[in-house]
């Protein structure tokens, strides 16, 4: 990592300490920066599934596949007319390829979760000779939300690849840039239609960082804690499901791949503080939250977020502080228009948390903070499931975590932070980030998603500068809002952005929605001594 980047990411105290090395930061701050990688953002589930299928088809006997998932449907197609996820992974296992998976056991179907589907996926792969475990080694009411694939080639480590992001192997994810939705629909609120449009992203990683991603999988696999709670009821269900109750030992590891590109990557995670403890995170881990804290503290020109929730005041507080500290900073967030299940019970606690976060940020800088949602050209809302953040076109993240307390303190999460040493030569070259310039990869990612959402070309000069881009977002959303408000006369304005205005939560509803939000929807698992310090 170059010296300018090191200076940007170190705290003032660390900058004053000549012995500080960003490549050897404490474990509480993640696994450390790994240089020499090639990172490629992959937008949309259809593109990701096609890339995943291509990489899986290149495997030979003796190669290995490791994956984790929150929700998996065995019959989800990876290609429009192609094989399903279950068939693809089962065929690999039948052909002598080591297939290991950790899938969240999940809650009951009756609670709108996916326990049965996850079991079906595991059974299909296990019957073919693979080994998929239903993993419930979490805090009560938590979840395993990490989504990763690691693909390793025996004797050909230069071909190894990892995928980290927000896309599950399940119904509803295989959408593309047209946002007409996945033909295999998952349960969604009726306001998203019969084929919900879906916006999502992953990172394709090559180089030595593949080893760090795999180590996250290995740590969970080798955890000696029983996979599920040892109650008679849970033991009965596990035996009835015919799923493995104890993981087999993993085979010997391959060497990490050699450097393949210019990008520095850091693996960040969340683990709750539970009993029995994680051997690899005795007091839990909150390196995702800590990394965002450091990045927001350095933001000078732009914070761009795509997130499923943006719920919590404690998460928004770091952004609010940055807005107050940096008068040139602008913040844009893109979220879904409605919760995925906007019922009388699910909707109010989610909206309450989001309204609180939005109010905090608007009070900090009403003219420099804006939230938008998206719709396709038919007017159907697009469900934003991507978890992307770009700060000053210098630092970027993509992973499984959302901007809420649950993701930053409670559930297992996995995110990669990326810094590109390659300076971007397009004007404006310099962003006020301690005198350092914008970098190519994070800027390219931002321009790609902005172009899609605003109906522009990524080469549009108005998108480059955060100030002009902020105004372009405002005007695009205002034009589309006015077109709808006036009865949709004439040609539809370009772009997909609409100003986000969550429905208010009434006083009586707040009486129960507030506790429900804090206890069930967005719990805070920070130890009390850390919570009292307003830190992570």
Coordinates of C-alpha atoms in Angstrom, one line a residue:
X1 CA 0.0 0.0 0.0
X2 CA 1.4 3.4 -0.9
X3 CA 2.4 6.0 1.7
X4 CA -0.4 8.4 0.9
X5 CA -3.0 5.8 1.4
X6 CA -1.4 4.8 4.7
X7 CA -1.6 8.4 5.9
X8 CA -5.3 8.7 4.9
X9 CA -6.4 5.6 6.9
X10 CA -4.3 6.1 10.1
X11 CA -5.8 7.9 13.0
X12 CA -4.1 11.1 14.2
X13 CA -2.6 9.2 17.1
X14 CA -1.3 6.4 14.8
X15 CA 0.2 9.0 12.4
X16 CA 2.2 10.4 15.3
X17 CA 3.6 6.9 16.1
X18 CA 6.3 5.9 13.7
X19 CA 6.0 2.2 14.7
X20 CA 2.4 2.0 13.4
X21 CA 2.0 -0.2 10.3
X22 CA -1.4 -0.4 8.7
X23 CA -0.6 -3.9 7.4
X24 CA -0.3 -5.1 11.0
X25 CA -3.3 -3.5 12.7
X26 CA -4.9 -5.2 15.8
X27 CA -7.2 -8.1 15.2
X28 CA -10.1 -6.1 16.5
X29 CA -9.8 -4.0 13.4
X30 CA -10.0 -6.9 11.0
X31 CA -7.6 -9.3 9.4
X32 CA -5.2 -6.7 8.1
X33 CA -4.6 -5.1 4.7
X34 CA -3.4 -7.6 2.0
X35 CA -1.8 -6.0 -1.1
X36 CA -1.4 -7.5 -4.5
X37 CA -5.0 -8.4 -5.4
X38 CA -7.2 -8.0 -8.4
X39 CA -10.7 -6.8 -7.5
X40 CA -13.7 -6.6 -9.8
X41 CA -17.1 -5.4 -8.6
X42 CA -19.9 -7.5 -10.1
X43 CA -23.3 -5.8 -10.2
X44 CA -26.6 -7.7 -10.4
X45 CA -27.4 -11.3 -9.5
X46 CA -27.6 -12.5 -13.1
X47 CA -24.0 -11.4 -13.8
X48 CA -22.8 -12.9 -10.5
X49 CA -24.5 -16.2 -11.1
X50 CA -23.1 -16.4 -14.6
X51 CA -19.6 -15.7 -13.4
X52 CA -19.9 -18.2 -10.5
X53 CA -21.2 -20.9 -12.9
X54 CA -18.3 -20.2 -15.3
X55 CA -15.7 -20.6 -12.5
X56 CA -17.4 -23.7 -11.1
X57 CA -17.5 -25.4 -14.5
X58 CA -13.7 -24.9 -14.8
X59 CA -13.0 -27.2 -11.8
X60 CA -11.4 -30.6 -12.0
X61 CA -11.1 -33.6 -9.7
X62 CA -9.1 -32.6 -6.6
X63 CA -10.2 -29.0 -6.7
X64 CA -12.2 -27.4 -3.9
X65 CA -15.3 -25.2 -3.3
X66 CA -16.2 -23.6 0.0
X67 CA -19.3 -21.4 0.6
X68 CA -21.4 -19.8 3.2
X69 CA -25.0 -18.6 2.8
X70 CA -27.9 -17.0 4.7
X71 CA -30.6 -18.4 2.4
X72 CA -30.3 -21.0 -0.3
X73 CA -32.8 -22.5 -2.7
X74 CA -31.7 -25.7 -4.4
X75 CA -33.8 -25.0 -7.4
X76 CA -32.6 -21.4 -8.1
X77 CA -31.3 -21.3 -11.7
X78 CA -27.8 -19.9 -12.2
X79 CA -28.6 -19.2 -15.9
X80 CA -31.9 -18.4 -17.5
X81 CA -32.2 -21.9 -19.1
X82 CA -29.4 -23.5 -17.2
X83 CA -28.8 -25.7 -14.2
X84 CA -29.9 -24.9 -10.6
X85 CA -27.6 -24.1 -7.7
X86 CA -28.2 -27.5 -6.2
X87 CA -27.6 -29.4 -9.4
X88 CA -24.3 -27.5 -10.1
X89 CA -22.8 -28.1 -6.7
X90 CA -24.0 -31.7 -6.5
X91 CA -22.4 -32.5 -9.9
X92 CA -19.1 -31.1 -8.6
X93 CA -19.3 -33.3 -5.6
X94 CA -20.1 -36.4 -7.7
X95 CA -17.0 -35.7 -9.9
X96 CA -14.5 -35.7 -7.1
X97 CA -14.4 -32.0 -6.2
X98 CA -14.4 -31.2 -2.5
X99 CA -17.6 -29.2 -1.7
X100 CA -18.0 -27.8 1.8
X101 CA -20.7 -25.4 2.9
X102 CA -22.0 -23.6 6.0
X103 CA -25.6 -22.5 5.7
X104 CA -27.6 -20.8 8.4
X105 CA -30.0 -23.2 10.0
X106 CA -32.6 -20.4 9.9
X107 CA -35.9 -19.9 11.7
X108 CA -39.2 -21.5 10.9
X109 CA -41.0 -21.1 7.6
X110 CA -44.0 -19.9 9.6
X111 CA -42.0 -16.8 10.5
X112 CA -41.3 -16.1 6.8
X113 CA -37.8 -17.5 7.0
X114 CA -36.1 -20.3 5.0
X115 CA -35.2 -23.2 7.2
X116 CA -36.8 -25.8 4.9
X117 CA -35.1 -24.4 1.7
X118 CA -31.7 -24.3 3.4
X119 CA -32.2 -27.9 4.5
X120 CA -33.2 -29.0 1.0
X121 CA -30.1 -27.4 -0.5
X122 CA -27.8 -29.1 2.0
X123 CA -29.5 -32.5 1.6
X124 CA -29.1 -32.4 -2.2
X125 CA -25.4 -31.6 -2.0
X126 CA -24.7 -34.1 0.8
X127 CA -26.4 -36.9 -1.0
X128 CA -24.0 -36.3 -3.9
X129 CA -21.0 -36.6 -1.6
X130 CA -20.4 -33.0 -0.5
X131 CA -20.8 -31.7 3.0
X132 CA -23.1 -28.9 3.9
X133 CA -23.8 -28.0 7.6
X134 CA -26.8 -26.2 9.0
X135 CA -25.0 -23.8 11.3
X136 CA -26.8 -22.2 14.3
X137 CA -23.7 -21.2 16.3
X138 CA -25.0 -17.7 16.9
X139 CA -26.6 -15.5 19.5
X140 CA -30.2 -16.2 20.2
X141 CA -32.4 -14.5 17.6
X142 CA -29.3 -13.8 15.5
X143 CA -28.3 -15.2 12.1
X144 CA -25.3 -16.2 10.0
X145 CA -25.5 -13.6 7.3
X146 CA -22.1 -14.1 5.6
X147 CA -22.1 -14.8 1.9
X148 CA -18.9 -16.1 0.3
X149 CA -17.6 -18.5 -2.3
X150 CA -14.0 -19.7 -2.4
X151 CA -12.9 -21.7 -5.4
X152 CA -9.5 -23.3 -5.3
X153 CA -7.5 -25.2 -7.9
X154 CA -5.0 -27.9 -6.9
X155 CA -1.6 -27.0 -8.1
X156 CA -2.9 -23.9 -10.0
X157 CA -3.3 -21.3 -7.4
X158 CA -3.2 -18.5 -10.0
X159 CA -6.8 -19.6 -11.0
X160 CA -8.2 -19.3 -7.4
X161 CA -11.0 -16.9 -6.9
X162 CA -13.3 -15.7 -4.1
X163 CA -16.6 -13.9 -4.2
X164 CA -17.8 -11.8 -1.3
X165 CA -21.0 -9.7 -1.3
X166 CA -24.7 -9.6 -0.6
X167 CA -26.1 -12.1 -3.0
X168 CA -27.5 -15.4 -1.7
X169 CA -28.1 -18.6 -3.7
X170 CA -31.8 -18.1 -3.5
X171 CA -35.0 -17.1 -5.3
X172 CA -35.3 -13.4 -6.3
X173 CA -31.6 -12.6 -6.8
X174 CA -31.1 -13.3 -10.5
X175 CA -32.0 -9.9 -11.9
X176 CA -30.0 -7.7 -14.3
X177 CA -29.5 -4.0 -15.2
X178 CA -33.0 -3.9 -16.7
X179 CA -34.4 -4.7 -13.3
X180 CA -37.4 -6.7 -14.4
X181 CA -36.9 -9.2 -11.6
X182 CA -36.0 -12.9 -11.2
X183 CA -38.7 -15.2 -12.7
X184 CA -38.2 -17.3 -9.5
X185 CA -39.8 -15.0 -7.0
X186 CA -39.3 -15.2 -3.3
X187 CA -41.9 -14.0 -0.8
X188 CA -42.0 -10.2 -1.1
X189 CA -44.4 -7.4 -0.3
X190 CA -47.1 -7.0 -3.0
X191 CA -45.9 -3.5 -3.7
X192 CA -42.9 -5.0 -5.5
X193 CA -45.2 -6.9 -7.9
X194 CA -45.1 -10.6 -8.9
X195 CA -41.5 -10.4 -10.0
X196 CA -39.7 -8.0 -7.7
X197 CA -36.9 -5.9 -9.3
X198 CA -33.7 -6.5 -7.3
X199 CA -30.4 -4.5 -7.1
X200 CA -27.4 -6.3 -5.6
X201 CA -23.6 -6.6 -5.8
X202 CA -20.6 -8.8 -5.0
X203 CA -16.8 -8.5 -5.3
X204 CA -14.7 -11.0 -7.4
X205 CA -11.3 -11.3 -5.7
X206 CA -8.1 -12.8 -7.0
X207 CA -4.7 -12.9 -5.3
X208 CA -3.5 -13.6 -1.7
X209 CA -6.7 -12.2 -0.3
X210 CA -8.4 -15.4 -1.3
X211 CA -6.5 -17.0 1.6
X212 CA -7.9 -14.6 4.1
X213 CA -11.5 -15.2 2.9
X214 CA -11.0 -18.9 3.1
X215 CA -9.6 -18.5 6.7
X216 CA -12.9 -16.9 7.7
X217 CA -14.7 -20.1 6.4
X218 CA -12.1 -22.4 8.1
X219 CA -12.5 -20.7 11.5
X220 CA -16.2 -21.2 11.5
X221 CA -15.9 -24.8 10.2
X222 CA -13.4 -25.8 12.9
X223 CA -15.4 -24.2 15.8
X224 CA -15.9 -27.2 18.2
X225 CA -19.2 -25.8 19.5
X226 CA -22.2 -28.0 18.6
X227 CA -23.9 -26.8 15.4
X228 CA -27.2 -26.3 17.2
X229 CA -28.6 -26.0 20.7
X230 CA -28.5 -29.3 22.5
X231 CA -32.1 -29.5 23.4
X232 CA -34.2 -32.7 22.8
X233 CA -36.4 -30.8 20.3
X234 CA -33.4 -29.5 18.3
X235 CA -31.7 -32.9 18.4
X236 CA -34.9 -34.5 17.1
X237 CA -35.2 -32.0 14.3
X238 CA -31.6 -32.4 13.2
X239 CA -31.9 -36.2 13.1
X240 CA -35.2 -35.9 11.2
X241 CA -33.5 -33.5 8.7
X242 CA -30.8 -36.1 8.1
X243 CA -28.1 -33.4 8.2
X244 CA -24.6 -33.9 9.6
X245 CA -24.2 -33.0 13.2
X246 CA -20.4 -32.8 13.3
X247 CA -18.2 -31.5 10.6
X248 CA -15.5 -33.7 9.1
X249 CA -11.9 -32.4 9.2
X250 CA -11.0 -30.2 6.3
X251 CA -8.2 -31.4 4.0
X252 CA -4.8 -29.8 4.0
X253 CA -4.7 -26.2 2.7
X254 CA -3.3 -25.1 -0.6
X255 CA -0.8 -22.2 -0.5
X256 CA -2.3 -18.7 -0.9
X257 CA -2.3 -17.4 -4.4
X258 CA 0.5 -15.1 -5.5
X259 CA -0.1 -11.4 -6.1
X260 CA -2.3 -10.7 -9.2
X261 CA -3.1 -7.0 -9.2
X262 CA -2.7 -3.6 -7.5
X263 CA -5.5 -3.6 -5.0
X264 CA -5.1 -3.7 -1.2
X265 CA -8.0 -5.6 0.5
X266 CA -9.0 -6.0 4.1
X267 CA -11.4 -8.7 5.3
X268 CA -13.8 -7.3 7.9
X269 CA -16.3 -9.2 10.0
X270 CA -18.9 -9.1 12.6
X271 CA -19.5 -11.8 15.3
X272 CA -21.7 -11.4 18.3
X273 CA -20.4 -12.0 21.8
X274 CA -22.1 -15.3 22.7
X275 CA -21.8 -18.3 25.0
X276 CA -20.1 -20.6 24.4
X277 CA -17.6 -18.2 22.9
X278 CA -16.2 -18.2 19.4
X279 CA -12.6 -19.5 19.6
X280 CA -11.6 -17.0 16.9
X281 CA -13.6 -14.1 18.4
X282 CA -13.7 -14.6 22.1
X283 CA -15.4 -11.3 22.9
X284 CA -17.1 -11.0 19.5
X285 CA -15.8 -9.0 16.6
X286 CA -16.9 -5.6 15.3
X287 CA -14.2 -4.8 12.7
X288 CA -16.8 -3.8 10.1
X289 CA -18.1 -1.0 12.4
X290 CA -14.6 0.1 13.4
X291 CA -13.5 0.3 9.8
X292 CA -16.5 2.5 8.9
X293 CA -15.8 4.7 11.9
X294 CA -12.3 5.3 10.7
X295 CA -13.4 6.0 7.1
X296 CA -16.2 8.4 8.1
X297 CA -13.8 10.2 10.4
X298 CA -11.6 11.0 7.3
X299 CA -14.4 11.7 4.8
X300 CA -14.1 15.2 3.2
X301 CA -16.1 15.3 0.0
X302 CA -18.4 12.3 -0.5
X303 CA -20.0 9.3 1.3
X304 CA -22.1 7.2 -1.0
X305 CA -24.1 4.3 0.4
X306 CA -26.4 1.6 -1.0
X307 CA -28.0 -0.3 1.8
X308 CA -31.0 -2.5 2.5
X309 CA -31.9 -0.7 5.8
X310 CA -30.0 2.4 7.0
X311 CA -31.8 1.9 10.3
X312 CA -30.0 2.9 13.4
X313 CA -29.0 6.3 15.0
X314 CA -25.9 4.8 16.4
X315 CA -24.8 3.8 12.9
X316 CA -25.8 7.2 11.5
X317 CA -23.9 9.1 14.2
X318 CA -20.5 8.7 12.6
X319 CA -21.8 10.1 9.3
X320 CA -23.5 13.0 11.1
X321 CA -20.3 13.8 12.9
X322 CA -18.5 13.8 9.5
X323 CA -21.1 16.2 8.0
X324 CA -20.7 18.6 10.9
X325 CA -16.9 18.5 10.7
X326 CA -16.4 18.7 6.9
X327 CA -18.4 21.6 5.3
X328 CA -17.8 20.3 1.8
X329 CA -18.9 16.7 2.5
X330 CA -22.0 15.4 0.8
X331 CA -23.8 12.1 1.7
X332 CA -26.1 10.2 -0.6
X333 CA -27.9 7.0 0.5
X334 CA -30.0 4.7 -1.7
X335 CA -32.4 2.3 0.0
X336 CA -35.5 0.3 -0.8
X337 CA -38.8 2.2 -1.0
X338 CA -40.6 -0.3 1.3
X339 CA -39.5 -3.2 3.6
X340 CA -39.5 -6.6 1.8
X341 CA -42.4 -7.6 4.0
X342 CA -44.2 -4.4 4.9
X343 CA -46.8 -6.0 7.3
X344 CA -48.5 -4.3 10.3
X345 CA -45.9 -6.0 12.5
X346 CA -42.7 -5.8 10.4
X347 CA -43.1 -2.4 8.8
X348 CA -43.3 0.1 11.7
X349 CA -40.2 -1.1 13.7
X350 CA -38.1 -0.9 10.5
X351 CA -39.5 2.5 9.4
X352 CA -39.0 3.8 13.0
X353 CA -35.3 3.0 13.0
X354 CA -34.8 4.5 9.5
X355 CA -36.7 7.7 10.3
X356 CA -34.5 8.2 13.4
X357 CA -31.3 7.8 11.4
X358 CA -32.6 10.1 8.6
X359 CA -33.6 12.7 11.1
X360 CA -30.2 12.7 12.8
X361 CA -28.5 13.2 9.4
X362 CA -30.8 15.8 8.1
X363 CA -30.4 17.8 11.3
X364 CA -26.6 17.6 10.8
X365 CA -26.6 19.0 7.2
X366 CA -30.1 19.3 5.6
X367 CA -28.6 20.6 2.3
X368 CA -25.8 18.0 2.1
X369 CA -27.6 14.8 2.9
X370 CA -30.2 13.0 0.7
X371 CA -31.9 9.6 0.6
X372 CA -33.3 8.1 -2.5
X373 CA -35.1 4.9 -3.6
X374 CA -35.4 3.5 -7.1
X375 CA -38.0 2.3 -9.5
X376 CA -37.7 0.6 -13.0
X377 CA -39.1 2.1 -16.1
X378 CA -42.5 0.5 -15.5
X379 CA -42.7 2.3 -12.1
X380 CA -42.2 -0.8 -10.0
X381 CA -40.0 -0.1 -6.9
X382 CA -36.6 -1.8 -7.1
X383 CA -35.6 -3.6 -3.9
X384 CA -32.1 -2.3 -3.0
X385 CA -30.2 -5.3 -1.4
X386 CA -26.7 -4.1 -2.3
X387 CA -24.3 -3.2 0.5
X388 CA -21.9 -0.8 -1.1
X389 CA -20.1 2.2 0.4
X390 CA -17.6 4.6 -1.4
X391 CA -15.8 7.3 0.6
X392 CA -14.0 10.2 -1.2
X393 CA -13.6 7.9 -4.3
X394 CA -10.6 6.4 -2.3
X395 CA -12.0 3.7 0.0
X396 CA -14.8 1.3 -0.9
X397 CA -16.6 -1.7 0.7
X398 CA -18.9 -4.4 -0.5
X399 CA -20.2 -7.3 1.6
X400 CA -23.0 -8.8 3.5
X401 CA -23.4 -6.1 6.3
X402 CA -26.2 -3.5 6.4
X403 CA -26.1 -0.1 8.1
X404 CA -27.8 -1.2 11.3
X405 CA -26.8 -2.3 14.8
X406 CA -27.7 -5.9 14.0
X407 CA -25.1 -6.1 11.2
X408 CA -22.5 -4.2 13.1
X409 CA -22.8 -6.0 16.5
X410 CA -24.9 -9.1 16.4
X411 CA -25.1 -11.3 13.3
X412 CA -22.1 -12.9 11.5
X413 CA -21.2 -10.6 8.6
X414 CA -18.4 -10.5 6.0
X415 CA -17.3 -7.4 4.1
X416 CA -14.2 -6.5 2.1
X417 CA -12.7 -3.0 2.2
X418 CA -10.6 -2.1 -0.9
X419 CA -8.1 0.6 -1.7
X420 CA -6.7 1.1 -5.2
X421 CA -3.3 2.7 -5.5
X422 CA -4.0 3.7 -9.1
X423 CA -4.9 7.4 -9.2
X424 CA -7.7 8.4 -11.4
X425 CA -6.6 10.9 -14.1
X426 CA -10.1 12.2 -14.9
X427 CA -11.0 15.7 -13.7
X428 CA -11.5 16.5 -10.9
X429 CA -8.4 14.6 -10.0
X430 CA -8.1 15.7 -6.5
X431 CA -10.7 15.2 -3.7
X432 CA -10.0 16.8 -0.3
X433 CA -8.8 13.6 1.4
X434 CA -5.6 14.8 3.1
X435 CA -4.4 16.0 -0.3
X436 CA -4.6 12.6 -1.8
X437 CA -6.3 12.0 -5.2
X438 CA -9.3 9.9 -6.2
X439 CA -8.6 6.3 -7.1
X440 CA -9.7 4.4 -10.2
X441 CA -11.6 1.4 -8.8
X442 CA -13.8 3.1 -6.2
X443 CA -14.6 5.9 -8.6
X444 CA -15.4 3.5 -11.4
X445 CA -17.8 1.6 -9.2
X446 CA -19.5 4.8 -8.1
X447 CA -19.8 6.1 -11.7
X448 CA -21.2 2.7 -12.8
X449 CA -24.0 2.7 -10.3
X450 CA -24.7 6.4 -10.5
X451 CA -25.0 6.1 -14.3
X452 CA -27.5 3.2 -14.0
X453 CA -29.6 5.0 -11.4
X454 CA -29.6 8.4 -13.1
X455 CA -30.0 7.3 -16.7
X456 CA -26.6 8.7 -17.7
X457 CA -23.4 7.4 -19.2
X458 CA -20.5 6.6 -16.8
X459 CA -18.5 9.0 -18.9
X460 CA -20.8 11.9 -18.1
X461 CA -18.6 14.7 -16.7
X462 CA -21.4 15.8 -14.3
X463 CA -21.0 12.6 -12.4
X464 CA -17.3 13.0 -11.5
X465 CA -17.5 15.9 -9.1
X466 CA -19.4 15.2 -5.9
X467 CA -21.1 18.6 -5.8
X468 CA -22.4 18.5 -9.3
X469 CA -23.3 14.8 -8.9
X470 CA -25.3 15.6 -5.7
X471 CA -27.3 18.2 -7.6
X472 CA -27.9 15.8 -10.5
X473 CA -29.4 13.3 -8.1
X474 CA -31.6 16.0 -6.6
X475 CA -32.8 17.2 -10.0
X476 CA -33.3 13.7 -11.5
X477 CA -35.5 12.6 -8.5
X478 CA -37.4 15.9 -8.5
X479 CA -38.3 15.5 -12.2
X480 CA -39.5 12.0 -11.8
X481 CA -41.4 12.8 -8.6
X482 CA -43.1 15.7 -10.4
X483 CA -44.0 13.6 -13.4
X484 CA -45.8 11.1 -11.2
X485 CA -47.5 13.8 -9.1
X486 CA -48.8 15.5 -12.3
X487 CA -50.5 12.3 -13.6
X488 CA -47.5 11.1 -15.7
X489 CA -48.0 13.4 -18.7
X490 CA -45.9 12.8 -21.8
X491 CA -42.6 11.0 -21.9
X492 CA -41.2 9.6 -18.6
X493 CA -38.1 11.6 -17.4
X494 CA -34.8 9.7 -17.4
X495 CA -33.4 7.9 -14.4
X496 CA -34.8 5.7 -11.7
X497 CA -34.2 7.8 -8.6
X498 CA -37.1 9.0 -6.4
X499 CA -36.8 11.0 -3.2
X500 CA -37.2 8.5 -0.3
X501 CA -40.1 9.4 2.1
X502 CA -40.9 6.6 4.5
X503 CA -44.4 6.5 5.9
X504 CA -44.6 8.0 9.4
X505 CA -45.1 5.9 12.5
X506 CA -48.0 7.0 14.7
X507 CA -47.6 7.7 18.4
X508 CA -49.6 4.7 19.5
X509 CA -47.7 2.4 17.2
X510 CA -44.4 3.8 18.5
X511 CA -45.3 2.4 21.9
X512 CA -44.7 -1.1 20.8
X513 CA -42.6 -0.6 17.6
X514 CA -39.8 1.1 19.5
X515 CA -39.1 -1.9 21.9
X516 CA -39.6 -4.4 19.0
X517 CA -37.0 -2.5 16.9
X518 CA -34.4 -2.5 19.8
X519 CA -35.0 -6.1 20.9
X520 CA -35.8 -8.1 17.7
X521 CA -35.2 -6.1 14.5
X522 CA -32.1 -4.1 15.4
X523 CA -30.5 -5.5 18.6
X524 CA -27.3 -4.0 20.0
X525 CA -24.8 -6.7 21.1
X526 CA -22.0 -4.3 22.1
X527 CA -20.7 -4.9 25.6
X528 CA -22.0 -2.3 28.0
X529 CA -18.6 -0.8 28.7
X530 CA -18.2 -0.1 24.9
X531 CA -21.8 1.0 24.5
X532 CA -21.4 3.6 27.2
X533 CA -18.4 5.1 25.3
X534 CA -20.6 5.3 22.2
X535 CA -18.0 3.2 20.4
X536 CA -17.6 -0.2 18.7

